XYZ file of C-alpha atoms in Angstrom:
309
model
C 128.964 -85.677 -24.936
C 126.192 -83.200 -24.124
C 125.100 -80.313 -26.301
C 123.425 -77.437 -24.453
C 120.930 -75.025 -25.976
C 118.545 -72.494 -24.543
C 115.851 -74.402 -22.726
C 116.999 -77.923 -23.680
C 119.978 -80.331 -23.701
C 120.963 -83.306 -25.844
C 123.427 -86.144 -25.663
C 125.112 -86.702 -29.025
C 125.883 -90.299 -28.162
C 122.524 -91.463 -26.938
C 120.297 -89.006 -28.724
C 118.294 -88.462 -25.510
C 116.780 -84.992 -25.345
C 115.568 -83.033 -22.352
C 113.233 -80.165 -23.189
C 111.386 -77.879 -20.828
C 108.748 -75.178 -21.227
C 107.943 -76.120 -24.835
C 104.743 -77.324 -26.476
C 104.516 -81.044 -27.240
C 104.551 -80.508 -31.031
C 107.651 -78.356 -30.810
C 109.396 -80.896 -28.581
C 108.694 -83.652 -31.108
C 110.040 -81.541 -33.966
C 113.148 -80.680 -31.996
C 113.706 -84.353 -31.195
C 113.563 -85.124 -34.923
C 116.004 -82.332 -35.695
C 118.489 -83.464 -33.044
C 118.320 -87.114 -34.076
C 119.168 -86.006 -37.592
C 121.982 -83.832 -36.175
C 123.425 -86.671 -34.085
C 123.417 -89.174 -36.940
C 124.980 -86.621 -39.276
C 127.693 -85.819 -36.758
C 128.606 -89.473 -36.357
C 128.663 -89.935 -40.143
C 131.070 -87.065 -40.729
C 133.319 -87.708 -37.686
C 135.882 -89.562 -39.758
C 136.554 -86.376 -41.791
C 137.603 -83.886 -39.112
C 137.458 -80.610 -41.044
C 134.532 -81.483 -43.284
C 132.617 -83.195 -40.464
C 133.055 -80.208 -38.123
C 131.925 -77.771 -40.795
C 128.867 -79.856 -41.676
C 128.063 -80.305 -37.990
C 128.076 -76.547 -37.425
C 126.028 -76.043 -40.608
C 123.397 -78.576 -39.467
C 123.374 -77.002 -36.029
C 122.805 -73.548 -37.556
C 119.858 -74.689 -39.695
C 118.454 -76.645 -36.766
C 118.452 -73.529 -34.597
C 116.946 -71.521 -37.459
C 114.227 -74.135 -37.881
C 113.488 -74.069 -34.172
C 113.204 -70.316 -34.245
C 110.792 -70.440 -37.215
C 108.707 -73.183 -35.617
C 108.485 -71.442 -32.277
C 109.053 -67.712 -32.830
C 109.607 -65.648 -29.765
C 109.861 -61.942 -29.288
C 112.538 -60.224 -27.301
C 110.569 -60.715 -24.067
C 110.226 -64.475 -24.645
C 106.463 -64.458 -25.476
C 105.492 -66.377 -28.645
C 104.244 -64.245 -31.536
C 101.042 -66.323 -31.800
C 100.203 -65.554 -28.192
C 100.975 -61.883 -28.692
C 98.690 -61.813 -31.756
C 95.852 -63.366 -29.769
C 96.415 -60.828 -27.017
C 96.312 -57.997 -29.569
C 93.030 -59.280 -31.030
C 91.495 -59.538 -27.570
C 92.655 -56.030 -26.705
C 91.169 -54.685 -29.950
C 87.833 -56.356 -29.221
C 87.871 -54.964 -25.720
C 88.642 -51.516 -27.095
C 85.629 -51.600 -29.463
C 83.416 -52.912 -26.666
C 84.533 -50.044 -24.434
C 83.832 -47.528 -27.215
C 80.353 -48.962 -27.792
C 79.630 -48.974 -24.077
C 80.716 -45.346 -23.764
C 78.539 -44.358 -26.743
C 75.503 -46.059 -25.181
C 76.160 -44.336 -21.873
C 76.493 -40.942 -23.575
C 73.267 -41.494 -25.522
C 71.462 -42.551 -22.355
C 72.743 -39.435 -20.617
C 71.514 -37.194 -23.437
C 68.070 -38.820 -23.419
C 67.868 -38.503 -19.650
C 68.820 -34.821 -19.869
C 66.153 -34.190 -22.516
C 63.547 -36.040 -20.476
C 64.405 -34.131 -17.278
C 63.980 -30.795 -19.088
C 60.743 -31.954 -20.799
C 62.211 -31.323 -24.256
C 60.223 -34.047 -26.146
C 56.863 -32.716 -24.931
C 57.820 -29.147 -25.812
C 58.917 -30.259 -29.272
C 55.654 -32.130 -29.860
C 53.653 -29.150 -28.601
C 55.486 -26.816 -30.952
C 54.968 -29.211 -33.842
C 51.261 -29.495 -33.068
C 51.017 -25.721 -32.731
C 52.689 -25.281 -36.125
C 50.255 -27.746 -37.678
C 47.289 -26.028 -36.075
C 48.588 -22.687 -37.259
C 48.853 -23.997 -40.822
C 45.330 -25.402 -40.677
C 44.012 -22.155 -39.203
C 45.647 -20.167 -41.991
C 44.233 -22.603 -44.562
C 40.731 -22.173 -43.127
C 41.119 -18.399 -43.213
C 42.156 -18.482 -46.866
C 39.275 -20.859 -47.627
C 36.681 -18.549 -46.046
C 38.144 -15.556 -47.878
C 38.023 -17.447 -51.178
C 34.397 -18.480 -50.591
C 33.460 -14.874 -49.858
C 35.190 -13.635 -53.013
C 33.498 -16.310 -55.126
C 30.081 -15.352 -53.744
C 30.775 -11.718 -54.624
C 31.949 -12.747 -58.101
C 28.734 -14.680 -58.749
C 26.533 -11.858 -57.493
C 28.315 -9.243 -59.598
C 29.354 -11.515 -62.482
C 32.962 -10.364 -62.038
C 35.675 -12.689 -63.359
C 38.392 -10.707 -61.577
C 36.893 -11.599 -58.217
C 36.612 -15.209 -59.362
C 40.319 -15.285 -60.167
C 41.110 -13.760 -56.763
C 38.937 -16.420 -55.144
C 40.819 -19.126 -57.024
C 44.150 -17.707 -55.825
C 43.012 -17.686 -52.193
C 41.693 -21.227 -52.416
C 44.926 -22.400 -54.035
C 46.850 -20.910 -51.097
C 44.577 -22.848 -48.740
C 45.249 -26.045 -50.704
C 49.000 -25.472 -50.475
C 48.719 -25.225 -46.684
C 46.392 -28.223 -46.302
C 46.216 -30.464 -49.402
C 44.009 -33.010 -47.625
C 41.051 -30.622 -47.298
C 38.541 -31.771 -49.922
C 36.333 -28.700 -49.423
C 39.110 -26.451 -50.724
C 39.436 -28.537 -53.900
C 35.663 -28.376 -54.449
C 35.645 -24.594 -53.957
C 38.467 -24.295 -56.471
C 36.407 -26.355 -58.920
C 33.469 -23.965 -58.467
C 35.727 -20.966 -59.129
C 37.142 -22.601 -62.262
C 33.666 -23.556 -63.453
C 32.499 -19.963 -63.043
C 35.398 -18.835 -65.245
C 34.444 -21.404 -67.886
C 37.268 -23.908 -67.287
C 35.122 -27.042 -67.156
C 37.919 -29.588 -67.634
C 40.112 -28.016 -64.929
C 37.118 -27.887 -62.609
C 36.501 -31.593 -63.225
C 40.118 -32.348 -62.330
C 39.765 -30.454 -59.041
C 36.658 -32.450 -58.121
C 38.542 -35.646 -58.945
C 41.235 -34.613 -56.453
C 38.576 -33.858 -53.829
C 37.149 -37.371 -54.264
C 40.562 -39.051 -54.214
C 41.545 -41.265 -51.237
C 43.837 -38.486 -49.969
C 41.024 -35.986 -49.368
C 37.680 -37.797 -49.478
C 37.936 -38.845 -45.817
C 37.436 -35.230 -44.755
C 33.949 -35.160 -46.333
C 30.720 -36.220 -44.692
C 28.247 -38.410 -46.565
C 26.172 -35.393 -47.567
C 29.224 -33.460 -48.768
C 30.482 -36.470 -50.665
C 27.058 -36.893 -52.306
C 27.094 -33.256 -53.429
C 30.657 -33.643 -54.730
C 29.659 -36.713 -56.766
C 26.682 -34.776 -58.150
C 28.957 -31.896 -59.149
C 31.375 -34.284 -60.864
C 28.488 -35.875 -62.786
C 27.292 -32.425 -63.900
C 30.782 -31.444 -65.038
C 31.197 -34.721 -66.903
C 27.891 -34.137 -68.679
C 28.993 -30.639 -69.649
C 32.428 -31.792 -70.861
C 30.795 -34.600 -72.868
C 28.316 -32.155 -74.402
C 31.137 -29.833 -75.449
C 33.051 -32.783 -76.905
C 30.029 -33.813 -78.974
C 29.659 -30.272 -80.266
C 33.295 -30.212 -81.369
C 33.639 -33.537 -83.181
C 30.213 -35.179 -82.945
C 31.659 -38.039 -80.901
C 29.674 -40.448 -78.783
C 29.277 -39.951 -75.076
C 31.956 -42.088 -73.500
C 31.319 -40.954 -69.897
C 27.706 -42.110 -69.517
C 28.629 -45.163 -67.429
C 30.867 -43.132 -65.112
C 28.215 -40.419 -64.790
C 25.502 -42.902 -63.863
C 27.825 -44.591 -61.367
C 28.532 -41.251 -59.657
C 24.815 -40.473 -59.470
C 23.930 -43.882 -58.043
C 26.574 -43.439 -55.360
C 25.309 -39.916 -54.660
C 21.721 -41.042 -54.050
C 22.951 -43.981 -51.978
C 24.849 -41.648 -49.670
C 22.016 -39.104 -49.585
C 18.621 -40.544 -50.625
C 16.941 -37.141 -50.177
C 19.158 -35.535 -52.821
C 16.388 -34.669 -55.297
C 18.768 -33.014 -57.759
C 20.839 -36.194 -58.047
C 17.670 -38.261 -58.626
C 16.552 -35.873 -61.367
C 19.911 -35.988 -63.128
C 19.938 -39.777 -62.863
C 16.460 -39.855 -64.414
C 17.632 -37.631 -67.277
C 20.605 -39.932 -67.956
C 18.414 -43.029 -68.009
C 15.849 -41.309 -70.213
C 18.579 -40.349 -72.693
C 19.663 -44.003 -72.825
C 16.091 -45.178 -73.493
C 15.612 -46.732 -70.053
C 12.095 -45.347 -69.518
C 11.045 -47.449 -66.537
C 14.313 -46.782 -64.684
C 14.017 -43.082 -65.506
C 10.425 -42.964 -64.184
C 11.552 -44.623 -60.944
C 14.314 -42.031 -60.528
C 11.914 -39.108 -61.074
C 9.470 -40.576 -58.572
C 12.259 -40.816 -55.978
C 13.088 -37.172 -56.678
C 9.482 -36.167 -55.997
C 9.548 -38.153 -52.747
C 12.643 -36.227 -51.679
C 11.251 -32.862 -52.864
C 7.549 -32.714 -53.776
C 8.034 -29.261 -55.330
C 10.764 -30.439 -57.742
C 9.679 -29.140 -61.148
C 12.405 -31.017 -63.021
C 11.101 -34.363 -61.765
C 7.505 -33.415 -62.578
C 8.473 -32.411 -66.104
C 10.385 -35.672 -66.533
C 7.371 -37.739 -65.544
C 5.181 -35.744 -67.917
C 7.561 -36.503 -70.784
C 7.524 -40.197 -69.984
C 3.697 -40.312 -70.009
C 3.582 -39.153 -73.614
């Protein structure tokens, strides 16, 4: 007796199975199911009604098991294969999207390059920077002129106007050390020694000091030493405290004369600092260097006269 199913056949007497178009694992599982079905059918053959019912029940579960082990869609393609096809299609879709995006970007860049847009943008950016620097220089020159007028007429109003112009120049170009030094001079003229010292510190910071030449840097260090001496003197007058900036002042002066050996004013101030600390020989050497730089320096001559006493 042969039992026929979709895609396979089985002999209930011999248990021989013929299966086509199925994977090897599925064929083995079906063989196991049908052997169990054949043995069960023979066992229940002696009870006609019960054996027939059990045979149909086993056949139903066998078919259900086959369908679960080898699911197929309505078109006969296994679900596993359809899932793999869906994954491959999704990957291909994302690859196509990425490829289209790259092609669009390349087209945009080519369009910009053909119309010389990058060069025009860089030229406009450079022009804007040059315009800002030009405006900063204009404000700087105006501030210097106002400060000169304030010093000649001893007018604090002009000094404040000069400070405002220089601050505008700093806002346009913060890396210009000369603007910070000019602001310090305007603040010093108004009597704001501590604020002036802070402005010189900014001018000598790594952000701005690169814009100064050696001579300008030497003069800036000399101005900072002078302001530190003045701030220390005012501090001593207020609370009779010791001078805590002497080491920093001497360091600034040594750097100033190293950058500009002919800076007679820096040599004189260095000699005064050493004389105040009781370093007479070092002070004499500093005054002598000042006279070498400027033979008409009266401060150095007076310092040497004091040391001879």
